PDB file of C-alpha atoms in Angstrom:
ATOM      1  CA  TYR W   1     -12.340  -5.211  26.254  1.00 52.00           C
ATOM      2  CA  GLY W   2     -12.081  -8.953  26.627  1.00 59.00           C
ATOM      3  CA  LEU W   3     -12.857 -11.538  24.010  1.00 73.00           C
ATOM      4  CA  LYS W   4     -15.471 -13.459  25.955  1.00 79.00           C
ATOM      5  CA  ALA W   5     -16.967 -15.677  23.248  1.00 83.00           C
ATOM      6  CA  PRO W   6     -16.592 -19.358  24.162  1.00 84.00           C
ATOM      7  CA  ALA W   7     -14.856 -19.998  20.814  1.00 86.00           C
ATOM      8  CA  ALA W   8     -12.089 -17.455  21.542  1.00 87.00           C
ATOM      9  CA  GLN W   9      -8.919 -19.151  22.763  1.00 88.00           C
ATOM     10  CA  LYS W  10      -6.561 -16.667  24.447  1.00 91.00           C
ATOM     11  CA  GLN W  11      -2.998 -17.325  25.523  1.00 94.00           C
ATOM     12  CA  LEU W  12      -0.179 -15.254  27.004  1.00 95.00           C
ATOM     13  CA  LEU W  13       2.681 -15.917  24.595  1.00 95.00           C
ATOM     14  CA  GLY W  14       5.290 -13.937  26.499  1.00 95.00           C
ATOM     15  CA  ASP W  15       6.808 -10.496  26.777  1.00 96.00           C
ATOM     16  CA  ALA W  16       8.260  -8.204  24.136  1.00 96.00           C
ATOM     17  CA  ILE W  17      10.078  -4.908  23.881  1.00 97.00           C
ATOM     18  CA  ILE W  18       9.205  -2.750  20.857  1.00 96.00           C
ATOM     19  CA  HIS W  19      10.799   0.674  20.442  1.00 95.00           C
ATOM     20  CA  GLY W  20      11.993   0.430  24.050  1.00 96.00           C
ATOM     21  CA  GLU W  21       8.490  -0.120  25.442  1.00 97.00           C
ATOM     22  CA  PRO W  22       7.339  -3.261  27.338  1.00 98.00           C
ATOM     23  CA  TYR W  23       4.463  -5.366  25.991  1.00 98.00           C
ATOM     24  CA  PHE W  24       2.470  -8.454  26.820  1.00 97.00           C
ATOM     25  CA  GLU W  25       2.197 -10.664  23.745  1.00 96.00           C
ATOM     26  CA  ILE W  26      -1.282 -12.235  23.611  1.00 95.00           C
ATOM     27  CA  GLY W  27      -2.320 -14.896  21.077  1.00 94.00           C
ATOM     28  CA  VAL W  28      -5.935 -15.403  20.055  1.00 90.00           C
ATOM     29  CA  SER W  29      -7.314 -18.255  17.980  1.00 87.00           C
ATOM     30  CA  PHE W  30     -10.819 -19.640  17.555  1.00 87.00           C
ATOM     31  CA  LEU W  31     -12.510 -22.999  17.786  1.00 78.00           C
ATOM     32  CA  GLN W  32     -14.389 -24.097  14.695  1.00 74.00           C
ATOM     33  CA  GLU W  33     -17.600 -24.406  16.717  1.00 77.00           C
ATOM     34  CA  GLY W  34     -18.795 -20.834  17.175  1.00 70.00           C
ATOM     35  CA  GLY W  35     -15.645 -19.325  15.650  1.00 73.00           C
ATOM     36  CA  GLY W  36     -17.308 -17.954  12.527  1.00 69.00           C
ATOM     37  CA  THR W  37     -16.404 -18.419   8.877  1.00 72.00           C
ATOM     38  CA  ASP W  38     -12.786 -17.325   9.392  1.00 69.00           C
ATOM     39  CA  PHE W  39     -12.197 -19.440  12.515  1.00 76.00           C
ATOM     40  CA  GLU W  40      -8.767 -20.534  11.210  1.00 73.00           C
ATOM     41  CA  ASP W  41      -7.366 -16.991  11.345  1.00 81.00           C
ATOM     42  CA  GLU W  42      -5.003 -16.286  14.242  1.00 90.00           C
ATOM     43  CA  PHE W  43      -4.139 -13.015  15.952  1.00 92.00           C
ATOM     44  CA  VAL W  44      -1.374 -11.656  18.164  1.00 96.00           C
ATOM     45  CA  TYR W  45      -1.817  -8.439  20.126  1.00 95.00           C
ATOM     46  CA  TRP W  46       1.008  -6.496  21.763  1.00 97.00           C
ATOM     47  CA  ILE W  47      -0.550  -4.824  24.801  1.00 96.00           C
ATOM     48  CA  HIS W  48       1.502  -2.157  26.560  1.00 97.00           C
ATOM     49  CA  LYS W  49       2.327  -3.337  30.082  1.00 97.00           C
ATOM     50  CA  GLU W  50       1.673   0.024  31.732  1.00 97.00           C
ATOM     51  CA  ASN W  51      -0.941   1.711  29.511  1.00 94.00           C
ATOM     52  CA  PHE W  52      -2.822  -1.476  28.526  1.00 94.00           C
ATOM     53  CA  THR W  53      -3.175  -0.154  24.971  1.00 95.00           C
ATOM     54  CA  VAL W  54      -2.993  -2.263  21.814  1.00 95.00           C
ATOM     55  CA  ASP W  55      -0.210  -0.533  19.911  1.00 97.00           C
ATOM     56  CA  TYR W  56       0.636  -3.419  17.552  1.00 98.00           C
ATOM     57  CA  LEU W  57      -1.271  -6.383  16.218  1.00 97.00           C
ATOM     58  CA  ALA W  58      -0.657  -9.142  13.733  1.00 96.00           C
ATOM     59  CA  TYR W  59      -2.845 -11.741  12.115  1.00 94.00           C
ATOM     60  CA  ASN W  60      -2.728 -14.490   9.583  1.00 92.00           C
ATOM     61  CA  TYR W  61      -5.589 -15.197   7.254  1.00 87.00           C
ATOM     62  CA  GLN W  62      -6.476 -18.101   4.999  1.00 80.00           C
ATOM     63  CA  VAL W  63      -8.638 -16.572   2.243  1.00 79.00           C
ATOM     64  CA  GLU W  64      -7.218 -15.767  -1.204  1.00 78.00           C
ATOM     65  CA  GLY W  65      -4.060 -17.778  -0.621  1.00 77.00           C
ATOM     66  CA  GLY W  66      -3.491 -16.534   2.904  1.00 80.00           C
ATOM     67  CA  GLY W  67      -0.946 -14.203   4.367  1.00 88.00           C
ATOM     68  CA  ILE W  68       0.314 -12.339   7.402  1.00 93.00           C
ATOM     69  CA  ARG W  69      -0.188  -8.704   8.313  1.00 95.00           C
ATOM     70  CA  PHE W  70       1.386  -6.610  11.062  1.00 97.00           C
ATOM     71  CA  ARG W  71      -0.137  -3.287  12.090  1.00 98.00           C
ATOM     72  CA  GLU W  72       1.477  -0.421  13.944  1.00 98.00           C
ATOM     73  CA  ALA W  73      -0.831   2.150  15.532  1.00 97.00           C
ATOM     74  CA  TYR W  74      -0.158   5.860  15.020  1.00 97.00           C
ATOM     75  CA  ASN W  75      -2.164   9.081  15.172  1.00 96.00           C
ATOM     76  CA  ILE W  76      -3.737   7.777  18.360  1.00 95.00           C
ATOM     77  CA  ARG W  77      -6.521   9.950  19.724  1.00 94.00           C
ATOM     78  CA  GLU W  78      -9.447   9.741  22.070  1.00 92.00           C
ATOM     79  CA  VAL W  79     -12.935  10.897  21.124  1.00 91.00           C
ATOM     80  CA  GLU W  80     -15.622  10.835  23.813  1.00 89.00           C
ATOM     81  CA  GLY W  81     -13.538   8.358  25.810  1.00 88.00           C
ATOM     82  CA  ILE W  82     -13.001   5.925  22.906  1.00 90.00           C
ATOM     83  CA  ARG W  83      -9.487   5.309  21.584  1.00 93.00           C
ATOM     84  CA  PHE W  84      -9.012   5.529  17.825  1.00 95.00           C
ATOM     85  CA  ALA W  85      -5.824   4.915  15.848  1.00 96.00           C
ATOM     86  CA  ASP W  86      -4.605   4.842  12.291  1.00 97.00           C
ATOM     87  CA  TYR W  87      -2.333   1.975  11.243  1.00 98.00           C
ATOM     88  CA  ASN W  88       0.718   1.272   9.156  1.00 98.00           C
ATOM     89  CA  ASN W  89      -0.098  -2.076   7.533  1.00 98.00           C
ATOM     90  CA  TYR W  90       2.944  -4.301   6.866  1.00 97.00           C
ATOM     91  CA  LYS W  91       3.640  -7.746   5.458  1.00 95.00           C
ATOM     92  CA  PRO W  92       6.668 -10.043   5.625  1.00 94.00           C
ATOM     93  CA  ALA W  93       8.518 -10.876   2.404  1.00 86.00           C
ATOM     94  CA  ARG W  94       7.528 -14.528   2.647  1.00 83.00           C
ATOM     95  CA  LEU W  95       4.853 -16.761   4.101  1.00 79.00           C
ATOM     96  CA  GLY W  96       5.784 -19.103   6.891  1.00 82.00           C
ATOM     97  CA  VAL W  97       6.981 -16.463   9.343  1.00 88.00           C
ATOM     98  CA  PRO W  98       5.738 -17.509  12.790  1.00 90.00           C
ATOM     99  CA  LEU W  99       3.020 -15.046  13.739  1.00 91.00           C
ATOM    100  CA  ASN W 100       4.402 -14.378  17.222  1.00 88.00           C
ATOM    101  CA  ASP W 101       7.842 -13.570  15.690  1.00 92.00           C
ATOM    102  CA  VAL W 102       6.614 -10.916  13.267  1.00 95.00           C
ATOM    103  CA  ASP W 103       7.398  -8.177  15.800  1.00 95.00           C
ATOM    104  CA  GLN W 104      11.074  -9.156  15.546  1.00 95.00           C
ATOM    105  CA  TYR W 105      10.887  -8.769  11.748  1.00 95.00           C
ATOM    106  CA  PHE W 106       9.334  -5.331  12.318  1.00 96.00           C
ATOM    107  CA  LYS W 107      12.110  -4.283  14.726  1.00 95.00           C
ATOM    108  CA  GLU W 108      14.730  -5.434  12.205  1.00 94.00           C
ATOM    109  CA  GLY W 109      13.072  -3.496   9.358  1.00 94.00           C
ATOM    110  CA  ASN W 110      12.215  -6.702   7.491  1.00 94.00           C
ATOM    111  CA  LEU W 111       8.559  -5.936   6.759  1.00 96.00           C
ATOM    112  CA  THR W 112       7.186  -4.148   3.708  1.00 96.00           C
ATOM    113  CA  LEU W 113       4.720  -1.289   4.197  1.00 97.00           C
ATOM    114  CA  LEU W 114       1.628  -2.211   2.168  1.00 96.00           C
ATOM    115  CA  SER W 115      -0.737   0.581   3.086  1.00 97.00           C
ATOM    116  CA  LYS W 116      -1.891   3.059   5.657  1.00 97.00           C
ATOM    117  CA  ILE W 117      -5.271   2.596   7.281  1.00 96.00           C
ATOM    118  CA  GLU W 118      -6.538   6.039   8.194  1.00 95.00           C
ATOM    119  CA  THR W 119      -9.779   7.001   9.848  1.00 91.00           C
ATOM    120  CA  GLU W 120     -10.848  10.558   9.131  1.00 91.00           C
ATOM    121  CA  ASN W 121     -13.483  12.806  10.662  1.00 89.00           C
ATOM    122  CA  VAL W 122     -14.141  10.564  13.656  1.00 89.00           C
ATOM    123  CA  GLU W 123     -17.352  11.436  15.465  1.00 89.00           C
ATOM    124  CA  VAL W 124     -18.932   9.700  18.416  1.00 91.00           C
ATOM    125  CA  SER W 125     -22.558  10.153  19.355  1.00 89.00           C
ATOM    126  CA  LEU W 126     -23.442   9.142  22.853  1.00 80.00           C
ATOM    127  CA  LEU W 127     -26.695   7.261  23.260  1.00 82.00           C
ATOM    128  CA  SER W 128     -29.171   8.578  25.748  1.00 76.00           C
ATOM    129  CA  GLU W 129     -30.029   6.285  28.650  1.00 74.00           C
ATOM    130  CA  ASP W 130     -33.790   6.485  27.937  1.00 64.00           C
TER     131      ASP W 130
END
């Protein structure tokens, strides 16, 4: 699904190979006007070139001193046509890593696993068209 808000600034950053799979690397930032309270945060999504799935994502944030996170999807499943995934949540050892390079740190094993983000008992209720 596209980010269609006028404040969303999207850019194709390039191509990447992660675990032998081809990805588009897409950067997303936000204008201050209409970008919400965290408009300074930036995101990078690695979208599989054939499946068009978001298998990896990274973001930087400014609150509480700021930081960078990189997430790797696993336990991917579909419920009522909606894709759900759990995530390994990583961080680099230091600040200042360029956000669009964090996938290279991941491939080299230079990220620290902080946590696992797991969604349990996923249920989807379809709305009636009434």
